[in-house]
Amino acid sequence: MFKRMMKGGQKKPSKSESNDGYGPPASEVNPSAAVVVPPPSGKIEPLPLFRDVPVSERQNLFLRKLQICCHTLDFTDTMKSVREKEIKRQTLMELVEFIQSSSSKITEICQEEMIKMVSVNIFRCLPPAFHENTGQDATDPEEEEPCLEPAWPHLQLVYEVLLRYVVSSDTDTKVAKRYIDHSFVLKLLDLFDSEDPREREYVKTILHRVYGKFMVHRPYIRKAINNIFYRFIYETERHSGITELLEILGSIINGFALPMKEEHKLFLVRALLPLHKPKPVAVYHQQLSYCISQFVEKDFKLADTVIRGLLKYWPVTNCQKEVLFLGELEEVLEATQAAEFQRCMVLLFRQIARCLNSPHFQVAERALFLWNNEHIVGLIAQNRTVILPIIFEALEKNVQSHWNQAVNGLTVNVRKMFLEMDAELFEECQRQYLEKEAKAKEVEELRELNWKRLADAAALNGPDMITA
């Protein structure tokens, strides 16, 4: 409750209104779409139903109802303007039904006014996040209580109006793109930072439909999403809608044509792979992993790039992130061919060896589960002469000294698998390991002997030479 009270402070401006380099150039902004419409004056009075007026009067009635819905009301006080709120809610419901019924085609003037009404209602300053308003350190986004929008009963209906308009078969994209332009799309993308998950879900559905219907907007939408990711990765590490944006991208990537454009490959390298870096990656990792695996399934030659990218951003001290990375790695390896595997296998299995010896049992266990995948085992078997020498020491250390019994048992199984795969190679690796251990023991004994000699020499020269 305290968090919600604190959120009533200074509002943060939408990102498209700030001069941060992420918005479109001034030349791209259509002044007619950047709606700054003052709220209508006067009282809200109910209007007749569409079915109660002649067909010839319905377009005019539609415009009057839109005018009513342009009134902005204060929803923070539930006792304020109760009658007006109910009239607006009923009017919005009628607009949704009218658009959905397709009883008559909406004129261009009505379309323009409808988008203005939608803009007046949904394009607003979002409340600041809790840490922004209080000055406290940012907490885990998963632990924060979301700030629910008090005006949602009306906002939901406004979003329904927009959604029905976008998906309607009567909507002509050549006309609609005059009103749903780049400026509108950019403001819509800003709404992904809303803390209300219900709003983000609607924005996701609408943007996805816009992307599918308005081909002219597709490059711009991808570029704008790119900019959101860049800002999130390199500046803020705070954004409420990364998950939803990745869900849209998962569908977009699935539809990429082959051969894949260079633009899409750059997006993978510059935006998607660096999304593994921010601390809150666990919040959106499932969707990110799906996008990454889609790229590899589309073009198997990208497997080497993806695996090297994962290794570049591999967590050092966060064990939970390591478990997530290992799971994603298995999905990528599932779609990896032998040639791409050979390019990165040395670096890859050096990292897997470190994971095998992790004192965190979930990390070690997840790394050992890779050997439960037949495709991965097949790749390892083909390249066992390179891989086994890299991980043999890690396997032996687990068998001898890992504290967790489950990890110990899984390691024994993997060790046995290599023995059955190539007994001669296994024995050679074991011989080299024993020689290395013996040599290390000799070096340690020699070091202890040298220290003992130094101590004895110091004792002969007097007690002052011996330090504690």
CSV table of N, CA, C and O in Angstrom, one decimal, residues 114-233:
chain,number,residue,atom,x,y,z
A,114,MET,N,-11.6,9.2,-34.4
A,114,MET,CA,-11.5,8.1,-33.5
A,114,MET,C,-10.1,7.9,-33.0
A,114,MET,O,-9.9,7.7,-31.8
A,115,ILE,N,-9.1,8.1,-33.9
A,115,ILE,CA,-7.7,7.9,-33.5
A,115,ILE,C,-7.3,9.1,-32.5
A,115,ILE,O,-6.6,8.9,-31.6
A,116,LYS,N,-7.9,10.3,-32.8
A,116,LYS,CA,-7.7,11.4,-31.8
A,116,LYS,C,-8.2,11.0,-30.4
A,116,LYS,O,-7.6,11.3,-29.4
A,117,MET,N,-9.5,10.5,-30.4
A,117,MET,CA,-10.0,10.1,-29.1
A,117,MET,C,-9.2,9.1,-28.4
A,117,MET,O,-8.9,9.2,-27.2
A,118,VAL,N,-8.7,8.1,-29.2
A,118,VAL,CA,-7.9,7.0,-28.6
A,118,VAL,C,-6.6,7.7,-28.0
A,118,VAL,O,-6.2,7.3,-26.9
A,119,SER,N,-6.0,8.6,-28.8
A,119,SER,CA,-4.8,9.2,-28.4
A,119,SER,C,-4.9,10.0,-27.1
A,119,SER,O,-4.1,10.0,-26.2
A,120,VAL,N,-6.0,10.8,-27.0
A,120,VAL,CA,-6.3,11.6,-25.8
A,120,VAL,C,-6.4,10.7,-24.6
A,120,VAL,O,-5.9,11.1,-23.5
A,121,ASN,N,-6.9,9.5,-24.7
A,121,ASN,CA,-7.1,8.7,-23.5
A,121,ASN,C,-5.9,7.8,-23.2
A,121,ASN,O,-5.5,7.7,-22.0
A,122,ILE,N,-5.2,7.2,-24.1
A,122,ILE,CA,-4.1,6.3,-23.8
A,122,ILE,C,-2.8,6.9,-23.7
A,122,ILE,O,-1.9,6.5,-23.0
A,123,PHE,N,-2.5,8.0,-24.5
A,123,PHE,CA,-1.2,8.6,-24.5
A,123,PHE,C,-1.1,9.6,-23.4
A,123,PHE,O,-1.7,10.7,-23.5
A,124,ARG,N,-0.5,9.2,-22.3
A,124,ARG,CA,-0.5,10.0,-21.1
A,124,ARG,C,0.9,9.8,-20.4
A,124,ARG,O,1.6,8.9,-20.7
A,125,CYS,N,1.1,10.6,-19.3
A,125,CYS,CA,2.3,10.4,-18.5
A,125,CYS,C,2.1,9.2,-17.6
A,125,CYS,O,1.1,9.1,-16.9
A,126,LEU,N,3.1,8.2,-17.7
A,126,LEU,CA,3.0,7.1,-16.8
A,126,LEU,C,3.5,7.4,-15.4
A,126,LEU,O,4.5,8.2,-15.3
A,127,PRO,N,3.0,6.8,-14.4
A,127,PRO,CA,3.5,7.1,-13.0
A,127,PRO,C,5.0,6.6,-12.9
A,127,PRO,O,5.3,5.6,-13.5
A,128,PRO,N,5.8,7.2,-12.1
A,128,PRO,CA,7.2,6.8,-11.9
A,128,PRO,C,7.3,5.5,-11.2
A,128,PRO,O,6.4,5.1,-10.4
A,129,ALA,N,8.3,4.7,-11.4
A,129,ALA,CA,8.5,3.5,-10.7
A,129,ALA,C,8.9,3.9,-9.2
A,129,ALA,O,9.3,5.0,-8.9
A,130,PHE,N,8.7,2.9,-8.3
A,130,PHE,CA,8.8,3.1,-6.9
A,130,PHE,C,10.2,3.7,-6.6
A,130,PHE,O,10.3,4.7,-5.8
A,131,HIS,N,11.3,3.1,-7.2
A,131,HIS,CA,12.6,3.6,-6.8
A,131,HIS,C,12.9,5.0,-7.4
A,131,HIS,O,13.7,5.8,-6.8
A,132,GLU,N,12.2,5.4,-8.5
A,132,GLU,CA,12.4,6.7,-9.1
A,132,GLU,C,11.7,7.8,-8.2
A,132,GLU,O,12.2,8.9,-8.0
A,133,ASN,N,10.6,7.4,-7.5
A,133,ASN,CA,9.9,8.4,-6.7
A,133,ASN,C,10.5,8.6,-5.3
A,133,ASN,O,10.3,9.6,-4.7
A,134,THR,N,11.1,7.5,-4.8
A,134,THR,CA,11.6,7.6,-3.4
A,134,THR,C,13.1,7.8,-3.3
A,134,THR,O,13.6,8.1,-2.3
A,135,GLY,N,13.8,7.6,-4.4
A,135,GLY,CA,15.3,7.7,-4.4
A,135,GLY,C,16.0,6.5,-3.8
A,135,GLY,O,17.2,6.4,-3.7
A,136,GLN,N,15.2,5.4,-3.5
A,136,GLN,CA,15.8,4.2,-3.0
A,136,GLN,C,16.4,3.4,-4.1
A,136,GLN,O,16.1,3.6,-5.3
A,137,ASP,N,17.3,2.4,-3.8
A,137,ASP,CA,17.9,1.6,-4.8
A,137,ASP,C,16.8,0.7,-5.4
A,137,ASP,O,15.9,0.3,-4.8
A,138,ALA,N,17.1,0.5,-6.7
A,138,ALA,CA,16.1,-0.4,-7.5
A,138,ALA,C,16.1,-1.8,-6.9
A,138,ALA,O,17.2,-2.3,-6.7
A,139,THR,N,14.9,-2.4,-6.8
A,139,THR,CA,14.8,-3.7,-6.3
A,139,THR,C,14.6,-4.6,-7.5
A,139,THR,O,14.5,-4.2,-8.6
A,140,ASP,N,14.5,-5.9,-7.2
A,140,ASP,CA,14.2,-6.9,-8.2
A,140,ASP,C,12.8,-6.7,-8.8
A,140,ASP,O,11.9,-6.6,-8.0
A,141,PRO,N,12.7,-6.5,-10.1
A,141,PRO,CA,11.4,-6.3,-10.7
A,141,PRO,C,10.4,-7.3,-10.4
A,141,PRO,O,9.2,-7.1,-10.3
A,142,GLU,N,10.8,-8.6,-10.2
A,142,GLU,CA,9.9,-9.7,-9.8
A,142,GLU,C,9.3,-9.5,-8.4
A,142,GLU,O,8.2,-10.0,-8.2
A,143,GLU,N,10.0,-8.7,-7.6
A,143,GLU,CA,9.5,-8.5,-6.2
A,143,GLU,C,8.7,-7.3,-6.0
A,143,GLU,O,8.1,-7.1,-5.0
A,144,GLU,N,8.7,-6.4,-7.0
A,144,GLU,CA,8.0,-5.2,-6.9
A,144,GLU,C,6.5,-5.4,-7.1
A,144,GLU,O,6.1,-6.2,-7.9
A,145,GLU,N,5.7,-4.6,-6.4
A,145,GLU,CA,4.2,-4.7,-6.6
A,145,GLU,C,3.9,-3.7,-7.7
A,145,GLU,O,4.2,-2.5,-7.7
A,146,PRO,N,3.2,-4.2,-8.8
A,146,PRO,CA,2.9,-3.4,-9.9
A,146,PRO,C,1.9,-2.3,-9.5
A,146,PRO,O,1.0,-2.5,-8.7
A,147,CYS,N,2.0,-1.1,-10.2
A,147,CYS,CA,1.0,-0.1,-10.0
A,147,CYS,C,-0.1,-0.2,-11.0
A,147,CYS,O,0.1,0.0,-12.2
A,148,LEU,N,-1.3,-0.6,-10.5
A,148,LEU,CA,-2.4,-0.8,-11.4
A,148,LEU,C,-3.1,0.5,-11.7
A,148,LEU,O,-3.2,1.4,-10.9
A,149,GLU,N,-3.5,0.6,-13.0
A,149,GLU,CA,-4.0,1.9,-13.5
A,149,GLU,C,-5.5,2.0,-13.0
A,149,GLU,O,-6.3,1.2,-13.3
A,150,PRO,N,-5.8,3.1,-12.2
A,150,PRO,CA,-7.2,3.2,-11.7
A,150,PRO,C,-8.2,3.4,-12.8
A,150,PRO,O,-9.4,3.1,-12.6
A,151,ALA,N,-7.8,4.0,-13.9
A,151,ALA,CA,-8.7,4.3,-15.0
A,151,ALA,C,-8.9,3.1,-15.9
A,151,ALA,O,-9.5,3.2,-17.0
A,152,TRP,N,-8.4,1.9,-15.5
A,152,TRP,CA,-8.4,0.7,-16.4
A,152,TRP,C,-9.8,0.4,-17.0
A,152,TRP,O,-9.9,0.0,-18.2
A,153,PRO,N,-10.9,0.4,-16.2
A,153,PRO,CA,-12.2,0.1,-16.8
A,153,PRO,C,-12.5,0.9,-18.0
A,153,PRO,O,-13.2,0.3,-19.0
A,154,HIS,N,-12.1,2.1,-18.1
A,154,HIS,CA,-12.3,2.9,-19.3
A,154,HIS,C,-11.2,2.7,-20.3
A,154,HIS,O,-11.5,2.6,-21.5
A,155,LEU,N,-10.0,2.6,-19.9
A,155,LEU,CA,-8.9,2.4,-20.8
A,155,LEU,C,-9.0,1.1,-21.6
A,155,LEU,O,-8.7,1.1,-22.8
A,156,GLN,N,-9.5,0.1,-20.9
A,156,GLN,CA,-9.6,-1.2,-21.6
A,156,GLN,C,-10.6,-1.1,-22.8
A,156,GLN,O,-10.3,-1.6,-23.9
A,157,LEU,N,-11.7,-0.3,-22.6
A,157,LEU,CA,-12.6,-0.1,-23.7
A,157,LEU,C,-12.0,0.7,-24.8
A,157,LEU,O,-12.3,0.5,-26.0
A,158,VAL,N,-11.2,1.7,-24.4
A,158,VAL,CA,-10.5,2.5,-25.5
A,158,VAL,C,-9.6,1.6,-26.3
A,158,VAL,O,-9.6,1.7,-27.5
A,159,TYR,N,-8.9,0.8,-25.6
A,159,TYR,CA,-8.0,-0.2,-26.3
A,159,TYR,C,-8.8,-1.1,-27.2
A,159,TYR,O,-8.4,-1.5,-28.3
A,160,GLU,N,-10.0,-1.5,-26.7
A,160,GLU,CA,-10.9,-2.4,-27.5
A,160,GLU,C,-11.3,-1.7,-28.8
A,160,GLU,O,-11.4,-2.3,-29.9
A,161,VAL,N,-11.6,-0.4,-28.7
A,161,VAL,CA,-12.0,0.4,-29.9
A,161,VAL,C,-10.9,0.4,-30.9
A,161,VAL,O,-11.1,0.1,-32.1
A,162,LEU,N,-9.6,0.6,-30.4
A,162,LEU,CA,-8.5,0.7,-31.3
A,162,LEU,C,-8.2,-0.7,-31.9
A,162,LEU,O,-8.0,-0.9,-33.1
A,163,LEU,N,-8.3,-1.8,-31.1
A,163,LEU,CA,-8.1,-3.1,-31.6
A,163,LEU,C,-9.1,-3.5,-32.6
A,163,LEU,O,-8.7,-4.1,-33.7
A,164,ARG,N,-10.4,-3.3,-32.4
A,164,ARG,CA,-11.4,-3.6,-33.3
A,164,ARG,C,-11.2,-2.9,-34.6
A,164,ARG,O,-11.5,-3.4,-35.7
A,165,TYR,N,-10.8,-1.6,-34.6
A,165,TYR,CA,-10.5,-0.8,-35.8
A,165,TYR,C,-9.4,-1.4,-36.6
A,165,TYR,O,-9.5,-1.6,-37.8
A,166,VAL,N,-8.3,-1.8,-35.9
A,166,VAL,CA,-7.1,-2.3,-36.6
A,166,VAL,C,-7.4,-3.7,-37.2
A,166,VAL,O,-7.0,-3.9,-38.4
A,167,VAL,N,-8.1,-4.5,-36.6
A,167,VAL,CA,-8.3,-5.9,-37.1
A,167,VAL,C,-9.5,-6.0,-38.1
A,167,VAL,O,-9.7,-7.0,-38.7
A,168,SER,N,-10.3,-4.9,-38.1
A,168,SER,CA,-11.5,-5.0,-39.0
A,168,SER,C,-11.2,-5.1,-40.4
A,168,SER,O,-10.2,-4.5,-40.9
A,169,SER,N,-11.9,-6.0,-41.1
A,169,SER,CA,-11.7,-6.2,-42.5
A,169,SER,C,-12.1,-5.0,-43.4
A,169,SER,O,-11.7,-4.8,-44.5
A,170,ASP,N,-12.9,-4.1,-42.8
A,170,ASP,CA,-13.3,-2.9,-43.5
A,170,ASP,C,-12.3,-1.8,-43.4
A,170,ASP,O,-12.4,-0.7,-44.1
A,171,THR,N,-11.3,-1.9,-42.5
A,171,THR,CA,-10.3,-0.9,-42.4
A,171,THR,C,-9.3,-0.9,-43.6
A,171,THR,O,-8.6,-1.9,-43.8
A,172,ASP,N,-9.2,0.1,-44.3
A,172,ASP,CA,-8.3,0.3,-45.5
A,172,ASP,C,-7.0,0.8,-45.0
A,172,ASP,O,-6.9,1.9,-44.5
A,173,THR,N,-5.9,0.0,-45.1
A,173,THR,CA,-4.6,0.4,-44.6
A,173,THR,C,-4.1,1.7,-45.3
A,173,THR,O,-3.4,2.5,-44.7
A,174,LYS,N,-4.5,1.9,-46.5
A,174,LYS,CA,-4.0,3.1,-47.2
A,174,LYS,C,-4.6,4.4,-46.6
A,174,LYS,O,-3.9,5.4,-46.5
A,175,VAL,N,-5.8,4.3,-46.0
A,175,VAL,CA,-6.4,5.4,-45.3
A,175,VAL,C,-5.9,5.4,-43.9
A,175,VAL,O,-5.6,6.5,-43.4
A,176,ALA,N,-5.9,4.3,-43.2
A,176,ALA,CA,-5.6,4.2,-41.8
A,176,ALA,C,-4.2,4.6,-41.5
A,176,ALA,O,-3.9,5.2,-40.4
A,177,LYS,N,-3.3,4.4,-42.4
A,177,LYS,CA,-1.9,4.7,-42.1
A,177,LYS,C,-1.7,6.3,-42.0
A,177,LYS,O,-0.6,6.7,-41.5
A,178,ARG,N,-2.7,7.1,-42.5
A,178,ARG,CA,-2.5,8.5,-42.3
A,178,ARG,C,-2.7,8.9,-40.8
A,178,ARG,O,-2.2,9.9,-40.4
A,179,TYR,N,-3.4,8.1,-40.1
A,179,TYR,CA,-3.7,8.4,-38.7
A,179,TYR,C,-2.9,7.5,-37.8
A,179,TYR,O,-2.4,7.9,-36.7
A,180,ILE,N,-2.7,6.2,-38.1
A,180,ILE,CA,-1.8,5.3,-37.4
A,180,ILE,C,-0.5,5.4,-38.1
A,180,ILE,O,-0.1,4.6,-38.9
A,181,ASP,N,0.3,6.5,-37.8
A,181,ASP,CA,1.5,6.8,-38.5
A,181,ASP,C,2.7,6.5,-37.5
A,181,ASP,O,2.5,5.9,-36.5
A,182,HIS,N,3.9,6.9,-37.9
A,182,HIS,CA,5.1,6.7,-37.1
A,182,HIS,C,5.0,7.3,-35.7
A,182,HIS,O,5.4,6.7,-34.7
A,183,SER,N,4.5,8.5,-35.7
A,183,SER,CA,4.3,9.1,-34.4
A,183,SER,C,3.4,8.3,-33.4
A,183,SER,O,3.7,8.1,-32.3
A,184,PHE,N,2.3,7.9,-34.0
A,184,PHE,CA,1.3,7.1,-33.2
A,184,PHE,C,2.0,5.8,-32.7
A,184,PHE,O,1.9,5.4,-31.6
A,185,VAL,N,2.7,5.1,-33.6
A,185,VAL,CA,3.4,3.8,-33.3
A,185,VAL,C,4.4,4.1,-32.2
A,185,VAL,O,4.5,3.3,-31.2
A,186,LEU,N,5.2,5.1,-32.3
A,186,LEU,CA,6.2,5.4,-31.3
A,186,LEU,C,5.6,5.7,-29.9
A,186,LEU,O,6.1,5.1,-28.9
A,187,LYS,N,4.5,6.4,-29.9
A,187,LYS,CA,3.8,6.6,-28.6
A,187,LYS,C,3.2,5.3,-28.0
A,187,LYS,O,3.1,5.1,-26.8
A,188,LEU,N,2.7,4.5,-28.9
A,188,LEU,CA,2.2,3.2,-28.5
A,188,LEU,C,3.3,2.3,-27.9
A,188,LEU,O,3.1,1.7,-26.9
A,189,LEU,N,4.5,2.4,-28.5
A,189,LEU,CA,5.6,1.6,-27.9
A,189,LEU,C,6.0,2.2,-26.5
A,189,LEU,O,6.4,1.4,-25.7
A,190,ASP,N,5.8,3.5,-26.3
A,190,ASP,CA,6.1,4.0,-25.0
A,190,ASP,C,5.2,3.4,-23.9
A,190,ASP,O,5.7,3.3,-22.7
A,191,LEU,N,4.0,3.0,-24.3
A,191,LEU,CA,3.1,2.4,-23.3
A,191,LEU,C,3.5,1.0,-22.8
A,191,LEU,O,3.0,0.5,-21.8
A,192,PHE,N,4.5,0.4,-23.4
A,192,PHE,CA,5.0,-0.9,-22.9
A,192,PHE,C,5.7,-0.7,-21.6
A,192,PHE,O,6.0,-1.7,-20.9
A,193,ASP,N,6.0,0.5,-21.2
A,193,ASP,CA,6.6,0.8,-19.9
A,193,ASP,C,5.6,0.9,-18.8
A,193,ASP,O,6.0,1.2,-17.7
A,194,SER,N,4.3,0.7,-19.1
A,194,SER,CA,3.3,0.8,-18.1
A,194,SER,C,3.5,-0.4,-17.1
A,194,SER,O,3.8,-1.5,-17.5
A,195,GLU,N,3.3,-0.1,-15.8
A,195,GLU,CA,3.5,-1.2,-14.8
A,195,GLU,C,2.2,-2.1,-14.8
A,195,GLU,O,2.3,-3.1,-14.1
A,196,ASP,N,1.1,-1.7,-15.4
A,196,ASP,CA,-0.1,-2.5,-15.3
A,196,ASP,C,0.0,-3.6,-16.4
A,196,ASP,O,0.0,-3.3,-17.6
A,197,PRO,N,0.1,-4.9,-16.0
A,197,PRO,CA,0.3,-6.0,-17.0
A,197,PRO,C,-0.9,-6.1,-17.9
A,197,PRO,O,-0.8,-6.5,-19.0
A,198,ARG,N,-2.1,-5.7,-17.5
A,198,ARG,CA,-3.3,-5.7,-18.4
A,198,ARG,C,-3.1,-4.8,-19.5
A,198,ARG,O,-3.5,-5.1,-20.7
A,199,GLU,N,-2.6,-3.6,-19.3
A,199,GLU,CA,-2.4,-2.6,-20.3
A,199,GLU,C,-1.3,-3.1,-21.3
A,199,GLU,O,-1.4,-3.0,-22.5
A,200,ARG,N,-0.2,-3.6,-20.8
A,200,ARG,CA,0.9,-4.1,-21.6
A,200,ARG,C,0.4,-5.2,-22.6
A,200,ARG,O,0.8,-5.3,-23.7
A,201,GLU,N,-0.5,-6.1,-22.1
A,201,GLU,CA,-1.0,-7.2,-22.9
A,201,GLU,C,-1.8,-6.6,-24.1
A,201,GLU,O,-1.7,-7.1,-25.2
A,202,TYR,N,-2.7,-5.6,-23.8
A,202,TYR,CA,-3.4,-5.0,-24.9
A,202,TYR,C,-2.5,-4.3,-25.9
A,202,TYR,O,-2.7,-4.4,-27.1
A,203,VAL,N,-1.5,-3.6,-25.4
A,203,VAL,CA,-0.6,-2.9,-26.3
A,203,VAL,C,0.2,-3.9,-27.2
A,203,VAL,O,0.4,-3.7,-28.4
A,204,LYS,N,0.5,-5.0,-26.6
A,204,LYS,CA,1.2,-6.1,-27.3
A,204,LYS,C,0.4,-6.6,-28.4
A,204,LYS,O,0.8,-6.7,-29.6
A,205,THR,N,-0.9,-6.9,-28.1
A,205,THR,CA,-1.8,-7.4,-29.1
A,205,THR,C,-2.0,-6.4,-30.3
A,205,THR,O,-2.0,-6.8,-31.4
A,206,ILE,N,-2.2,-5.2,-29.9
A,206,ILE,CA,-2.5,-4.1,-30.9
A,206,ILE,C,-1.3,-3.9,-31.8
A,206,ILE,O,-1.4,-3.9,-33.0
A,207,LEU,N,-0.1,-3.8,-31.2
A,207,LEU,CA,1.1,-3.6,-32.0
A,207,LEU,C,1.4,-4.7,-32.9
A,207,LEU,O,1.8,-4.5,-34.0
A,208,HIS,N,1.2,-5.9,-32.4
A,208,HIS,CA,1.4,-7.1,-33.2
A,208,HIS,C,0.5,-7.1,-34.5
A,208,HIS,O,0.9,-7.4,-35.6
A,209,ARG,N,-0.8,-6.7,-34.3
A,209,ARG,CA,-1.7,-6.5,-35.4
A,209,ARG,C,-1.3,-5.4,-36.3
A,209,ARG,O,-1.5,-5.6,-37.5
A,210,VAL,N,-0.9,-4.3,-35.8
A,210,VAL,CA,-0.4,-3.2,-36.6
A,210,VAL,C,0.8,-3.7,-37.5
A,210,VAL,O,0.8,-3.4,-38.7
A,211,TYR,N,1.7,-4.4,-36.9
A,211,TYR,CA,2.8,-4.9,-37.6
A,211,TYR,C,2.4,-5.8,-38.7
A,211,TYR,O,3.0,-5.8,-39.9
A,212,GLY,N,1.4,-6.7,-38.5
A,212,GLY,CA,0.9,-7.6,-39.5
A,212,GLY,C,0.2,-6.9,-40.6
A,212,GLY,O,0.3,-7.3,-41.8
A,213,LYS,N,-0.6,-5.9,-40.3
A,213,LYS,CA,-1.5,-5.2,-41.3
A,213,LYS,C,-0.8,-4.1,-42.0
A,213,LYS,O,-1.1,-3.9,-43.2
A,214,PHE,N,0.1,-3.3,-41.4
A,214,PHE,CA,0.7,-2.2,-42.0
A,214,PHE,C,2.1,-2.5,-42.3
A,214,PHE,O,3.0,-2.2,-41.6
A,215,MET,N,2.3,-3.0,-43.5
A,215,MET,CA,3.7,-3.4,-43.9
A,215,MET,C,4.6,-2.2,-44.0
A,215,MET,O,5.8,-2.4,-43.7
A,216,VAL,N,4.1,-1.0,-44.3
A,216,VAL,CA,4.9,0.2,-44.3
A,216,VAL,C,5.6,0.5,-43.0
A,216,VAL,O,6.6,1.1,-43.0
A,217,HIS,N,5.0,0.1,-41.9
A,217,HIS,CA,5.5,0.4,-40.6
A,217,HIS,C,6.5,-0.6,-40.1
A,217,HIS,O,7.1,-0.4,-39.0
A,218,ARG,N,6.6,-1.8,-40.7
A,218,ARG,CA,7.4,-2.9,-40.2
A,218,ARG,C,8.9,-2.5,-39.9
A,218,ARG,O,9.4,-2.7,-38.8
A,219,PRO,N,9.6,-1.9,-40.8
A,219,PRO,CA,11.0,-1.5,-40.5
A,219,PRO,C,11.1,-0.5,-39.4
A,219,PRO,O,12.0,-0.6,-38.5
A,220,TYR,N,10.2,0.4,-39.3
A,220,TYR,CA,10.2,1.4,-38.3
A,220,TYR,C,9.9,0.8,-36.9
A,220,TYR,O,10.6,1.2,-35.9
A,221,ILE,N,9.0,-0.1,-36.8
A,221,ILE,CA,8.7,-0.8,-35.6
A,221,ILE,C,9.9,-1.6,-35.1
A,221,ILE,O,10.3,-1.5,-33.9
A,222,ARG,N,10.5,-2.3,-36.0
A,222,ARG,CA,11.7,-3.0,-35.6
A,222,ARG,C,12.8,-2.1,-35.1
A,222,ARG,O,13.5,-2.4,-34.1
A,223,LYS,N,13.0,-1.0,-35.8
A,223,LYS,CA,14.0,0.0,-35.3
A,223,LYS,C,13.7,0.6,-34.0
A,223,LYS,O,14.6,0.8,-33.1
A,224,ALA,N,12.4,0.9,-33.8
A,224,ALA,CA,12.0,1.5,-32.5
A,224,ALA,C,12.2,0.5,-31.4
A,224,ALA,O,12.6,0.9,-30.3
A,225,ILE,N,11.9,-0.7,-31.6
A,225,ILE,CA,12.1,-1.8,-30.5
A,225,ILE,C,13.6,-1.9,-30.3
A,225,ILE,O,14.0,-2.0,-29.1
A,226,ASN,N,14.4,-1.9,-31.3
A,226,ASN,CA,15.8,-1.9,-31.2
A,226,ASN,C,16.3,-0.8,-30.2
A,226,ASN,O,17.1,-1.0,-29.3
A,227,ASN,N,15.8,0.4,-30.4
A,227,ASN,CA,16.2,1.6,-29.5
A,227,ASN,C,15.8,1.4,-28.1
A,227,ASN,O,16.5,1.8,-27.2
A,228,ILE,N,14.6,0.8,-27.9
A,228,ILE,CA,14.1,0.5,-26.5
A,228,ILE,C,15.1,-0.5,-25.9
A,228,ILE,O,15.5,-0.3,-24.7
A,229,PHE,N,15.5,-1.5,-26.6
A,229,PHE,CA,16.5,-2.5,-26.1
A,229,PHE,C,17.8,-1.8,-25.7
A,229,PHE,O,18.4,-2.1,-24.7
A,230,TYR,N,18.3,-1.0,-26.6
A,230,TYR,CA,19.6,-0.3,-26.4
A,230,TYR,C,19.6,0.5,-25.1
A,230,TYR,O,20.5,0.4,-24.3
A,231,ARG,N,18.5,1.2,-25.0
A,231,ARG,CA,18.4,2.1,-23.8
A,231,ARG,C,18.3,1.2,-22.5
A,231,ARG,O,18.9,1.5,-21.5
A,232,PHE,N,17.6,0.1,-22.6
A,232,PHE,CA,17.4,-0.8,-21.5
A,232,PHE,C,18.8,-1.4,-21.1
A,232,PHE,O,19.2,-1.5,-19.9
A,233,ILE,N,19.5,-1.9,-22.1
A,233,ILE,CA,20.8,-2.6,-21.9
A,233,ILE,C,21.9,-1.7,-21.4
A,233,ILE,O,22.5,-2.0,-20.4
